[in-house]
PDB file of N, CA and C in Angstrom:
ATOM      1  N   GLN A  23     -48.286  -8.026 -47.946  1.00  0.00           N
ATOM      2  CA  GLN A  23     -47.995  -7.391 -46.589  1.00  0.00           C
ATOM      3  C   GLN A  23     -47.106  -8.564 -45.725  1.00  0.00           C
ATOM      4  N   VAL A  24     -47.431  -9.691 -45.914  1.00  0.00           N
ATOM      5  CA  VAL A  24     -46.818 -10.864 -45.165  1.00  0.00           C
ATOM      6  C   VAL A  24     -45.361 -10.724 -45.455  1.00  0.00           C
ATOM      7  N   THR A  25     -45.015 -10.608 -46.381  1.00  0.00           N
ATOM      8  CA  THR A  25     -43.640 -10.602 -46.808  1.00  0.00           C
ATOM      9  C   THR A  25     -42.928  -9.121 -46.302  1.00  0.00           C
ATOM     10  N   LYS A  26     -43.690  -8.197 -46.201  1.00  0.00           N
ATOM     11  CA  LYS A  26     -43.275  -7.022 -45.515  1.00  0.00           C
ATOM     12  C   LYS A  26     -43.004  -7.063 -44.080  1.00  0.00           C
ATOM     13  N   LEU A  27     -43.872  -7.771 -43.424  1.00  0.00           N
ATOM     14  CA  LEU A  27     -43.860  -7.733 -42.126  1.00  0.00           C
ATOM     15  C   LEU A  27     -42.709  -8.953 -41.758  1.00  0.00           C
ATOM     16  N   ARG A  28     -42.356  -9.958 -42.729  1.00  0.00           N
ATOM     17  CA  ARG A  28     -41.017 -10.887 -42.505  1.00  0.00           C
ATOM     18  C   ARG A  28     -39.915 -10.007 -42.469  1.00  0.00           C
ATOM     19  N   ASP A  29     -39.851  -9.208 -43.437  1.00  0.00           N
ATOM     20  CA  ASP A  29     -38.638  -8.537 -43.674  1.00  0.00           C
ATOM     21  C   ASP A  29     -38.423  -7.490 -42.537  1.00  0.00           C
ATOM     22  N   GLU A  30     -39.454  -6.657 -42.039  1.00  0.00           N
ATOM     23  CA  GLU A  30     -39.287  -5.936 -40.881  1.00  0.00           C
ATOM     24  C   GLU A  30     -39.036  -6.893 -39.548  1.00  0.00           C
ATOM     25  N   LYS A  31     -39.554  -7.986 -39.582  1.00  0.00           N
ATOM     26  CA  LYS A  31     -39.057  -8.841 -38.413  1.00  0.00           C
ATOM     27  C   LYS A  31     -37.722  -9.244 -38.534  1.00  0.00           C
ATOM     28  N   GLU A  32     -37.202  -9.572 -39.773  1.00  0.00           N
ATOM     29  CA  GLU A  32     -35.856 -10.008 -39.966  1.00  0.00           C
ATOM     30  C   GLU A  32     -34.832  -8.817 -39.555  1.00  0.00           C
ATOM     31  N   ALA A  33     -35.259  -7.594 -40.020  1.00  0.00           N
ATOM     32  CA  ALA A  33     -34.348  -6.334 -39.843  1.00  0.00           C
ATOM     33  C   ALA A  33     -34.574  -6.058 -38.450  1.00  0.00           C
ATOM     34  N   CYS A  34     -35.521  -6.276 -37.649  1.00  0.00           N
ATOM     35  CA  CYS A  34     -35.795  -5.978 -36.265  1.00  0.00           C
ATOM     36  C   CYS A  34     -34.832  -7.097 -35.668  1.00  0.00           C
ATOM     37  N   VAL A  35     -34.853  -8.286 -35.860  1.00  0.00           N
ATOM     38  CA  VAL A  35     -33.907  -9.175 -35.146  1.00  0.00           C
ATOM     39  C   VAL A  35     -32.605  -8.952 -35.466  1.00  0.00           C
ATOM     40  N   ALA A  36     -32.062  -8.496 -36.541  1.00  0.00           N
ATOM     41  CA  ALA A  36     -30.885  -8.039 -36.933  1.00  0.00           C
ATOM     42  C   ALA A  36     -30.437  -6.994 -36.045  1.00  0.00           C
ATOM     43  N   ARG A  37     -31.360  -5.749 -36.031  1.00  0.00           N
ATOM     44  CA  ARG A  37     -31.014  -4.807 -35.159  1.00  0.00           C
ATOM     45  C   ARG A  37     -30.847  -5.247 -33.751  1.00  0.00           C
ATOM     46  N   GLY A  38     -31.814  -5.982 -33.115  1.00  0.00           N
ATOM     47  CA  GLY A  38     -31.533  -6.648 -31.897  1.00  0.00           C
ATOM     48  C   GLY A  38     -30.239  -7.364 -31.593  1.00  0.00           C
ATOM     49  N   LYS A  39     -29.907  -8.136 -32.701  1.00  0.00           N
ATOM     50  CA  LYS A  39     -28.478  -8.656 -32.613  1.00  0.00           C
ATOM     51  C   LYS A  39     -27.407  -7.754 -32.542  1.00  0.00           C
ATOM     52  N   LYS A  40     -27.445  -6.789 -33.266  1.00  0.00           N
ATOM     53  CA  LYS A  40     -26.523  -5.736 -33.314  1.00  0.00           C
ATOM     54  C   LYS A  40     -26.416  -4.886 -31.953  1.00  0.00           C
ATOM     55  N   VAL A  41     -27.647  -4.468 -31.662  1.00  0.00           N
ATOM     56  CA  VAL A  41     -27.763  -3.933 -30.092  1.00  0.00           C
ATOM     57  C   VAL A  41     -27.160  -4.732 -29.106  1.00  0.00           C
ATOM     58  N   SER A  42     -27.517  -6.063 -29.193  1.00  0.00           N
ATOM     59  CA  SER A  42     -26.989  -6.892 -28.143  1.00  0.00           C
ATOM     60  C   SER A  42     -25.542  -7.184 -28.159  1.00  0.00           C
ATOM     61  N   ALA A  43     -25.289  -7.129 -29.322  1.00  0.00           N
ATOM     62  CA  ALA A  43     -23.587  -7.216 -29.448  1.00  0.00           C
ATOM     63  C   ALA A  43     -22.780  -5.982 -29.033  1.00  0.00           C
ATOM     64  N   GLU A  44     -23.572  -4.696 -29.177  1.00  0.00           N
ATOM     65  CA  GLU A  44     -22.828  -3.483 -28.966  1.00  0.00           C
ATOM     66  C   GLU A  44     -23.044  -3.303 -27.406  1.00  0.00           C
ATOM     67  N   LEU A  45     -23.945  -3.791 -26.763  1.00  0.00           N
ATOM     68  CA  LEU A  45     -24.271  -3.924 -25.320  1.00  0.00           C
ATOM     69  C   LEU A  45     -23.278  -4.765 -24.711  1.00  0.00           C
ATOM     70  N   ALA A  46     -23.011  -6.071 -25.215  1.00  0.00           N
ATOM     71  CA  ALA A  46     -22.101  -6.899 -24.564  1.00  0.00           C
ATOM     72  C   ALA A  46     -20.715  -6.114 -24.683  1.00  0.00           C
ATOM     73  N   SER A  47     -20.441  -5.419 -25.880  1.00  0.00           N
ATOM     74  CA  SER A  47     -19.080  -4.713 -25.956  1.00  0.00           C
ATOM     75  C   SER A  47     -19.068  -3.770 -24.798  1.00  0.00           C
ATOM     76  N   LEU A  48     -20.045  -2.900 -24.867  1.00  0.00           N
ATOM     77  CA  LEU A  48     -20.004  -2.065 -23.613  1.00  0.00           C
ATOM     78  C   LEU A  48     -19.847  -2.400 -22.359  1.00  0.00           C
ATOM     79  N   LYS A  49     -20.533  -3.711 -22.017  1.00  0.00           N
ATOM     80  CA  LYS A  49     -20.411  -4.242 -20.726  1.00  0.00           C
ATOM     81  C   LYS A  49     -18.958  -4.781 -20.438  1.00  0.00           C
ATOM     82  N   GLU A  50     -18.439  -5.140 -21.742  1.00  0.00           N
ATOM     83  CA  GLU A  50     -16.970  -5.656 -21.571  1.00  0.00           C
ATOM     84  C   GLU A  50     -15.952  -4.563 -21.311  1.00  0.00           C
ATOM     85  N   SER A  51     -16.284  -3.458 -21.842  1.00  0.00           N
ATOM     86  CA  SER A  51     -15.747  -2.208 -21.930  1.00  0.00           C
ATOM     87  C   SER A  51     -15.582  -1.587 -20.459  1.00  0.00           C
ATOM     88  N   ILE A  52     -16.771  -1.627 -19.906  1.00  0.00           N
ATOM     89  CA  ILE A  52     -17.007  -1.235 -18.501  1.00  0.00           C
ATOM     90  C   ILE A  52     -16.456  -1.959 -17.517  1.00  0.00           C
ATOM     91  N   ASN A  53     -16.554  -3.325 -17.706  1.00  0.00           N
ATOM     92  CA  ASN A  53     -15.733  -4.068 -16.896  1.00  0.00           C
ATOM     93  C   ASN A  53     -14.445  -4.144 -16.800  1.00  0.00           C
ATOM     94  N   SER A  54     -13.765  -3.977 -18.192  1.00  0.00           N
ATOM     95  CA  SER A  54     -12.407  -3.539 -18.356  1.00  0.00           C
ATOM     96  C   SER A  54     -11.877  -2.354 -17.670  1.00  0.00           C
ATOM     97  N   ASN A  55     -12.603  -1.422 -17.794  1.00  0.00           N
ATOM     98  CA  ASN A  55     -12.165  -0.057 -17.071  1.00  0.00           C
ATOM     99  C   ASN A  55     -12.287  -0.354 -15.398  1.00  0.00           C
ATOM    100  N   ARG A  56     -13.256  -1.190 -15.100  1.00  0.00           N
ATOM    101  CA  ARG A  56     -13.486  -1.363 -13.544  1.00  0.00           C
ATOM    102  C   ARG A  56     -12.049  -1.980 -13.255  1.00  0.00           C
ATOM    103  N   ILE A  57     -11.673  -3.026 -14.022  1.00  0.00           N
ATOM    104  CA  ILE A  57     -10.600  -3.672 -13.572  1.00  0.00           C
ATOM    105  C   ILE A  57      -9.386  -3.101 -13.634  1.00  0.00           C
ATOM    106  N   VAL A  58      -9.183  -2.010 -14.750  1.00  0.00           N
ATOM    107  CA  VAL A  58      -8.153  -1.269 -14.880  1.00  0.00           C
ATOM    108  C   VAL A  58      -8.106  -0.140 -13.665  1.00  0.00           C
ATOM    109  N   ARG A  59      -9.111   0.354 -13.192  1.00  0.00           N
ATOM    110  CA  ARG A  59      -9.207   1.261 -11.959  1.00  0.00           C
ATOM    111  C   ARG A  59      -8.905   0.572 -11.004  1.00  0.00           C
ATOM    112  N   GLU A  60      -9.306  -0.799 -10.776  1.00  0.00           N
ATOM    113  CA  GLU A  60      -9.081  -1.591  -9.342  1.00  0.00           C
ATOM    114  C   GLU A  60      -7.672  -1.851  -9.395  1.00  0.00           C
ATOM    115  N   LEU A  61      -7.188  -2.173 -10.430  1.00  0.00           N
ATOM    116  CA  LEU A  61      -5.541  -2.488 -10.661  1.00  0.00           C
ATOM    117  C   LEU A  61      -4.641  -1.069 -10.410  1.00  0.00           C
ATOM    118  N   ARG A  62      -5.260  -0.126 -10.812  1.00  0.00           N
ATOM    119  CA  ARG A  62      -4.614   1.158 -10.544  1.00  0.00           C
ATOM    120  C   ARG A  62      -4.372   1.519  -9.094  1.00  0.00           C
ATOM    121  N   GLU A  63      -5.637   1.461  -8.442  1.00  0.00           N
ATOM    122  CA  GLU A  63      -5.734   1.640  -7.218  1.00  0.00           C
ATOM    123  C   GLU A  63      -4.877   0.545  -6.043  1.00  0.00           C
ATOM    124  N   GLU A  64      -4.910  -0.556  -6.600  1.00  0.00           N
ATOM    125  CA  GLU A  64      -4.123  -1.489  -6.024  1.00  0.00           C
ATOM    126  C   GLU A  64      -2.523  -1.169  -6.118  1.00  0.00           C
ATOM    127  N   LEU A  65      -2.208  -0.783  -7.365  1.00  0.00           N
ATOM    128  CA  LEU A  65      -0.760  -0.412  -7.580  1.00  0.00           C
ATOM    129  C   LEU A  65      -0.300   0.798  -6.776  1.00  0.00           C
ATOM    130  N   LEU A  66      -1.509   1.893  -6.508  1.00  0.00           N
ATOM    131  CA  LEU A  66      -1.002   2.973  -5.742  1.00  0.00           C
ATOM    132  C   LEU A  66      -0.740   2.514  -4.230  1.00  0.00           C
ATOM    133  N   GLU A  67      -1.684   1.567  -3.757  1.00  0.00           N
ATOM    134  CA  GLU A  67      -1.447   1.000  -2.418  1.00  0.00           C
ATOM    135  C   GLU A  67      -0.249   0.185  -2.476  1.00  0.00           C
ATOM    136  N   GLU A  68       0.138  -0.599  -3.302  1.00  0.00           N
ATOM    137  CA  GLU A  68       1.338  -1.315  -3.231  1.00  0.00           C
ATOM    138  C   GLU A  68       2.708  -0.232  -3.149  1.00  0.00           C
ATOM    139  N   ARG A  69       2.560   0.537  -3.966  1.00  0.00           N
ATOM    140  CA  ARG A  69       3.607   1.692  -3.953  1.00  0.00           C
ATOM    141  C   ARG A  69       3.681   2.506  -2.612  1.00  0.00           C
ATOM    142  N   GLU A  70       2.623   2.796  -1.906  1.00  0.00           N
ATOM    143  CA  GLU A  70       2.580   3.384  -0.642  1.00  0.00           C
ATOM    144  C   GLU A  70       3.382   2.322   0.334  1.00  0.00           C
ATOM    145  N   ARG A  71       2.775   1.125   0.266  1.00  0.00           N
ATOM    146  CA  ARG A  71       3.346   0.107   1.063  1.00  0.00           C
ATOM    147  C   ARG A  71       4.913  -0.088   0.804  1.00  0.00           C
ATOM    148  N   TYR A  72       5.343  -0.167  -0.307  1.00  0.00           N
ATOM    149  CA  TYR A  72       6.675   0.000  -0.634  1.00  0.00           C
ATOM    150  C   TYR A  72       7.508   1.199  -0.068  1.00  0.00           C
ATOM    151  N   LYS A  73       7.016   2.247  -0.138  1.00  0.00           N
ATOM    152  CA  LYS A  73       7.651   3.451   0.267  1.00  0.00           C
ATOM    153  C   LYS A  73       7.673   3.235   1.671  1.00  0.00           C
ATOM    154  N   LYS A  74       6.891   2.740   2.525  1.00  0.00           N
ATOM    155  CA  LYS A  74       6.874   2.767   4.011  1.00  0.00           C
ATOM    156  C   LYS A  74       7.865   1.352   4.535  1.00  0.00           C
ATOM    157  N   LEU A  75       8.005   0.524   3.657  1.00  0.00           N
ATOM    158  CA  LEU A  75       8.846  -0.505   3.843  1.00  0.00           C
ATOM    159  C   LEU A  75      10.284   0.159   3.523  1.00  0.00           C
ATOM    160  N   GLU A  76      10.402   0.782   2.491  1.00  0.00           N
ATOM    161  CA  GLU A  76      11.828   1.765   2.298  1.00  0.00           C
ATOM    162  C   GLU A  76      12.341   2.447   3.490  1.00  0.00           C
ATOM    163  N   GLN A  77      11.328   3.274   3.939  1.00  0.00           N
ATOM    164  CA  GLN A  77      11.528   3.951   5.094  1.00  0.00           C
ATOM    165  C   GLN A  77      11.893   3.169   6.337  1.00  0.00           C
ATOM    166  N   GLU A  78      11.112   2.266   6.435  1.00  0.00           N
ATOM    167  CA  GLU A  78      11.243   1.229   7.754  1.00  0.00           C
ATOM    168  C   GLU A  78      12.596   0.587   7.508  1.00  0.00           C
ATOM    169  N   THR A  79      13.136   0.249   6.251  1.00  0.00           N
ATOM    170  CA  THR A  79      14.342  -0.513   6.252  1.00  0.00           C
ATOM    171  C   THR A  79      15.577   0.492   6.536  1.00  0.00           C
ATOM    172  N   ALA A  80      15.360   1.927   6.005  1.00  0.00           N
ATOM    173  CA  ALA A  80      16.406   2.961   6.448  1.00  0.00           C
ATOM    174  C   ALA A  80      16.310   3.134   7.777  1.00  0.00           C
ATOM    175  N   ARG A  81      15.462   3.049   8.554  1.00  0.00           N
ATOM    176  CA  ARG A  81      15.480   3.093  10.084  1.00  0.00           C
ATOM    177  C   ARG A  81      16.126   2.318  10.640  1.00  0.00           C
ATOM    178  N   PHE A  82      15.735   1.056   9.891  1.00  0.00           N
ATOM    179  CA  PHE A  82      16.410  -0.169  10.702  1.00  0.00           C
ATOM    180  C   PHE A  82      18.008  -0.219  10.418  1.00  0.00           C
ATOM    181  N   LYS A  83      18.327   0.288   9.197  1.00  0.00           N
ATOM    182  CA  LYS A  83      19.697   0.311   8.730  1.00  0.00           C
ATOM    183  C   LYS A  83      20.292   1.391   9.538  1.00  0.00           C
ATOM    184  N   THR A  84      19.691   2.483  10.105  1.00  0.00           N
ATOM    185  CA  THR A  84      20.327   3.651  10.793  1.00  0.00           C
ATOM    186  C   THR A  84      20.590   3.010  12.206  1.00  0.00           C
ATOM    187  N   ALA A  85      19.547   2.448  12.711  1.00  0.00           N
ATOM    188  CA  ALA A  85      19.623   1.988  14.053  1.00  0.00           C
ATOM    189  C   ALA A  85      20.702   0.802  14.141  1.00  0.00           C
ATOM    190  N   ALA A  86      20.732  -0.169  13.205  1.00  0.00           N
ATOM    191  CA  ALA A  86      21.984  -1.013  13.325  1.00  0.00           C
ATOM    192  C   ALA A  86      23.147  -0.547  13.271  1.00  0.00           C
ATOM    193  N   LYS A  87      23.400   0.690  12.318  1.00  0.00           N
ATOM    194  CA  LYS A  87      24.763   1.281  12.361  1.00  0.00           C
ATOM    195  C   LYS A  87      24.990   1.906  13.695  1.00  0.00           C
ATOM    196  N   GLU A  88      23.981   2.358  14.275  1.00  0.00           N
ATOM    197  CA  GLU A  88      24.368   3.194  15.635  1.00  0.00           C
ATOM    198  C   GLU A  88      24.557   2.091  16.439  1.00  0.00           C
ATOM    199  N   GLN A  89      23.821   1.160  16.643  1.00  0.00           N
ATOM    200  CA  GLN A  89      24.218  -0.074  17.533  1.00  0.00           C
ATOM    201  C   GLN A  89      25.478  -0.518  17.393  1.00  0.00           C
ATOM    202  N   LEU A  90      25.996  -0.832  16.179  1.00  0.00           N
ATOM    203  CA  LEU A  90      27.259  -1.328  15.849  1.00  0.00           C
ATOM    204  C   LEU A  90      28.264  -0.250  16.385  1.00  0.00           C
ATOM    205  N   GLN A  91      28.188   1.017  16.004  1.00  0.00           N
ATOM    206  CA  GLN A  91      29.186   1.898  16.488  1.00  0.00           C
ATOM    207  C   GLN A  91      29.391   1.913  18.110  1.00  0.00           C
ATOM    208  N   LYS A  92      28.068   1.745  18.873  1.00  0.00           N
ATOM    209  CA  LYS A  92      27.862   1.865  20.106  1.00  0.00           C
ATOM    210  C   LYS A  92      28.880   0.657  20.535  1.00  0.00           C
ATOM    211  N   GLU A  93      28.721  -0.554  19.945  1.00  0.00           N
ATOM    212  CA  GLU A  93      29.191  -1.901  20.301  1.00  0.00           C
ATOM    213  C   GLU A  93      30.629  -1.723  20.075  1.00  0.00           C
ATOM    214  N   ARG A  94      31.111  -1.196  18.948  1.00  0.00           N
ATOM    215  CA  ARG A  94      32.637  -0.979  18.604  1.00  0.00           C
ATOM    216  C   ARG A  94      33.233  -0.321  19.781  1.00  0.00           C
ATOM    217  N   SER A  95      32.426   0.955  20.267  1.00  0.00           N
ATOM    218  CA  SER A  95      33.034   1.801  21.121  1.00  0.00           C
ATOM    219  C   SER A  95      33.295   1.260  22.363  1.00  0.00           C
ATOM    220  N   VAL A  96      32.212   0.423  22.752  1.00  0.00           N
ATOM    221  CA  VAL A  96      32.417  -0.458  24.286  1.00  0.00           C
ATOM    222  C   VAL A  96      33.354  -1.372  23.965  1.00  0.00           C
ATOM    223  N   ASN A  97      33.502  -2.297  22.888  1.00  0.00           N
ATOM    224  CA  ASN A  97      34.666  -3.060  22.650  1.00  0.00           C
ATOM    225  C   ASN A  97      36.135  -2.161  22.939  1.00  0.00           C
ATOM    226  N   ALA A  98      36.246  -1.397  22.220  1.00  0.00           N
ATOM    227  CA  ALA A  98      37.326  -0.594  22.441  1.00  0.00           C
ATOM    228  C   ALA A  98      37.703  -0.034  23.713  1.00  0.00           C
ATOM    229  N   GLU A  99      36.665   0.283  24.458  1.00  0.00           N
ATOM    230  CA  GLU A  99      36.863   0.671  25.646  1.00  0.00           C
ATOM    231  C   GLU A  99      37.356  -0.671  26.650  1.00  0.00           C
ATOM    232  N   LEU A 100      36.617  -1.556  26.495  1.00  0.00           N
ATOM    233  CA  LEU A 100      36.794  -2.834  27.262  1.00  0.00           C
ATOM    234  C   LEU A 100      38.322  -3.137  26.866  1.00  0.00           C
ATOM    235  N   ARG A 101      38.850  -3.052  25.706  1.00  0.00           N
ATOM    236  CA  ARG A 101      40.071  -3.653  25.443  1.00  0.00           C
ATOM    237  C   ARG A 101      41.039  -2.658  26.118  1.00  0.00           C
ATOM    238  N   HIS A 102      40.594  -1.357  25.854  1.00  0.00           N
ATOM    239  CA  HIS A 102      41.646  -0.421  26.761  1.00  0.00           C
ATOM    240  C   HIS A 102      41.741  -0.819  28.232  1.00  0.00           C
ATOM    241  N   VAL A 103      40.438  -0.958  28.866  1.00  0.00           N
ATOM    242  CA  VAL A 103      40.530  -1.252  30.206  1.00  0.00           C
ATOM    243  C   VAL A 103      41.307  -2.654  30.421  1.00  0.00           C
ATOM    244  N   SER A 104      41.010  -3.669  29.753  1.00  0.00           N
ATOM    245  CA  SER A 104      41.744  -4.839  29.940  1.00  0.00           C
ATOM    246  C   SER A 104      43.007  -4.925  29.630  1.00  0.00           C
ATOM    247  N   SER A 105      43.367  -4.206  28.810  1.00  0.00           N
ATOM    248  CA  SER A 105      45.244  -3.937  28.628  1.00  0.00           C
ATOM    249  C   SER A 105      45.728  -3.068  29.742  1.00  0.00           C
ATOM    250  N   PHE A 106      44.949  -2.307  30.291  1.00  0.00           N
ATOM    251  CA  PHE A 106      45.482  -1.384  31.542  1.00  0.00           C
ATOM    252  C   PHE A 106      45.415  -2.412  32.611  1.00  0.00           C
ATOM    253  N   SER A 107      44.574  -3.175  32.665  1.00  0.00           N
ATOM    254  CA  SER A 107      44.244  -4.079  33.952  1.00  0.00           C
ATOM    255  C   SER A 107      45.398  -5.284  33.894  1.00  0.00           C
ATOM    256  N   ARG A 108      45.490  -5.799  32.817  1.00  0.00           N
ATOM    257  CA  ARG A 108      46.806  -6.649  32.532  1.00  0.00           C
ATOM    258  C   ARG A 108      48.175  -6.039  32.984  1.00  0.00           C
ATOM    259  N   GLY A 109      48.290  -5.056  32.517  1.00  0.00           N
ATOM    260  CA  GLY A 109      49.502  -4.289  32.710  1.00  0.00           C
ATOM    261  C   GLY A 109      49.586  -3.770  34.387  1.00  0.00           C
ATOM    262  N   ARG A 110      48.408  -3.497  34.940  1.00  0.00           N
ATOM    263  CA  ARG A 110      48.599  -3.269  36.427  1.00  0.00           C
ATOM    264  C   ARG A 110      48.637  -4.523  37.137  1.00  0.00           C
ATOM    265  N   ASN A 111      47.962  -5.392  36.693  1.00  0.00           N
ATOM    266  CA  ASN A 111      48.251  -6.636  37.589  1.00  0.00           C
ATOM    267  C   ASN A 111      49.558  -7.293  37.430  1.00  0.00           C
ATOM    268  N   ARG A 112      50.095  -7.074  36.260  1.00  0.00           N
ATOM    269  CA  ARG A 112      51.457  -7.893  36.096  1.00  0.00           C
ATOM    270  C   ARG A 112      52.495  -6.970  37.132  1.00  0.00           C
ATOM    271  N   ASN A 113      52.255  -5.537  37.187  1.00  0.00           N
ATOM    272  CA  ASN A 113      53.050  -4.916  38.079  1.00  0.00           C
ATOM    273  C   ASN A 113      52.847  -5.214  39.525  1.00  0.00           C
ATOM    274  N   LEU A 114      51.438  -5.256  40.002  1.00  0.00           N
ATOM    275  CA  LEU A 114      50.974  -5.872  41.264  1.00  0.00           C
ATOM    276  C   LEU A 114      51.586  -7.124  41.514  1.00  0.00           C
ATOM    277  N   GLY A 115      51.593  -8.122  40.550  1.00  0.00           N
ATOM    278  CA  GLY A 115      51.966  -9.272  40.854  1.00  0.00           C
ATOM    279  C   GLY A 115      53.332  -9.437  41.315  1.00  0.00           C
ATOM    280  N   GLU A 116      54.198  -8.432  40.779  1.00  0.00           N
ATOM    281  CA  GLU A 116      55.606  -8.628  41.211  1.00  0.00           C
ATOM    282  C   GLU A 116      55.781  -8.141  42.491  1.00  0.00           C
ATOM    283  N   ASP A 117      54.797  -7.217  43.093  1.00  0.00           N
ATOM    284  CA  ASP A 117      55.183  -6.872  44.477  1.00  0.00           C
ATOM    285  C   ASP A 117      54.233  -7.652  45.381  1.00  0.00           C
ATOM    286  N   ASN A 118      52.942  -8.158  45.235  1.00  0.00           N
ATOM    287  CA  ASN A 118      52.425  -8.808  46.348  1.00  0.00           C
ATOM    288  C   ASN A 118      51.566 -10.110  45.792  1.00  0.00           C
ATOM    289  N   SER A 119      52.263 -10.730  44.905  1.00  0.00           N
ATOM    290  CA  SER A 119      51.799 -12.029  44.488  1.00  0.00           C
ATOM    291  C   SER A 119      50.393 -12.201  44.165  1.00  0.00           C
ATOM    292  N   GLY A 120      49.866 -11.051  43.373  1.00  0.00           N
ATOM    293  CA  GLY A 120      48.599 -11.046  42.804  1.00  0.00           C
ATOM    294  C   GLY A 120      47.534 -10.903  43.495  1.00  0.00           C
ATOM    295  N   GLU A 121      47.700 -10.310  44.760  1.00  0.00           N
ATOM    296  CA  GLU A 121      46.433 -10.061  45.840  1.00  0.00           C
ATOM    297  C   GLU A 121      46.032  -8.916  45.174  1.00  0.00           C
ATOM    298  N   ASP A 122      44.632  -8.514  45.351  1.00  0.00           N
ATOM    299  CA  ASP A 122      43.976  -7.437  44.894  1.00  0.00           C
ATOM    300  C   ASP A 122      44.151  -6.423  45.963  1.00  0.00           C
ATOM    301  N   LEU A 123      44.247  -5.054  45.588  1.00  0.00           N
ATOM    302  CA  LEU A 123      44.467  -4.160  46.596  1.00  0.00           C
ATOM    303  C   LEU A 123      42.988  -3.806  47.369  1.00  0.00           C
TER     304      LEU A 123
END
């Protein structure tokens, strides 16, 4: 009977080790799943942030193009006015020695 109890004890210890190993494996799996879930959530957040940055960049580019177009338009107008003024000043300079009207 002592031998039988020892055998049962060894079998029980072996089952305990097996259960402990399975439990550790399950815990590791749960932790891995949690890590994967957290990484997926983080990835979704980063994708959303990236989309917002792309939209902001597009708005910035559009605003920059509009500003550049306005500046070009103003510069063209200033060149036109300047060339007109120079021509007018040359004509006026011949008649009244550069005095303003």
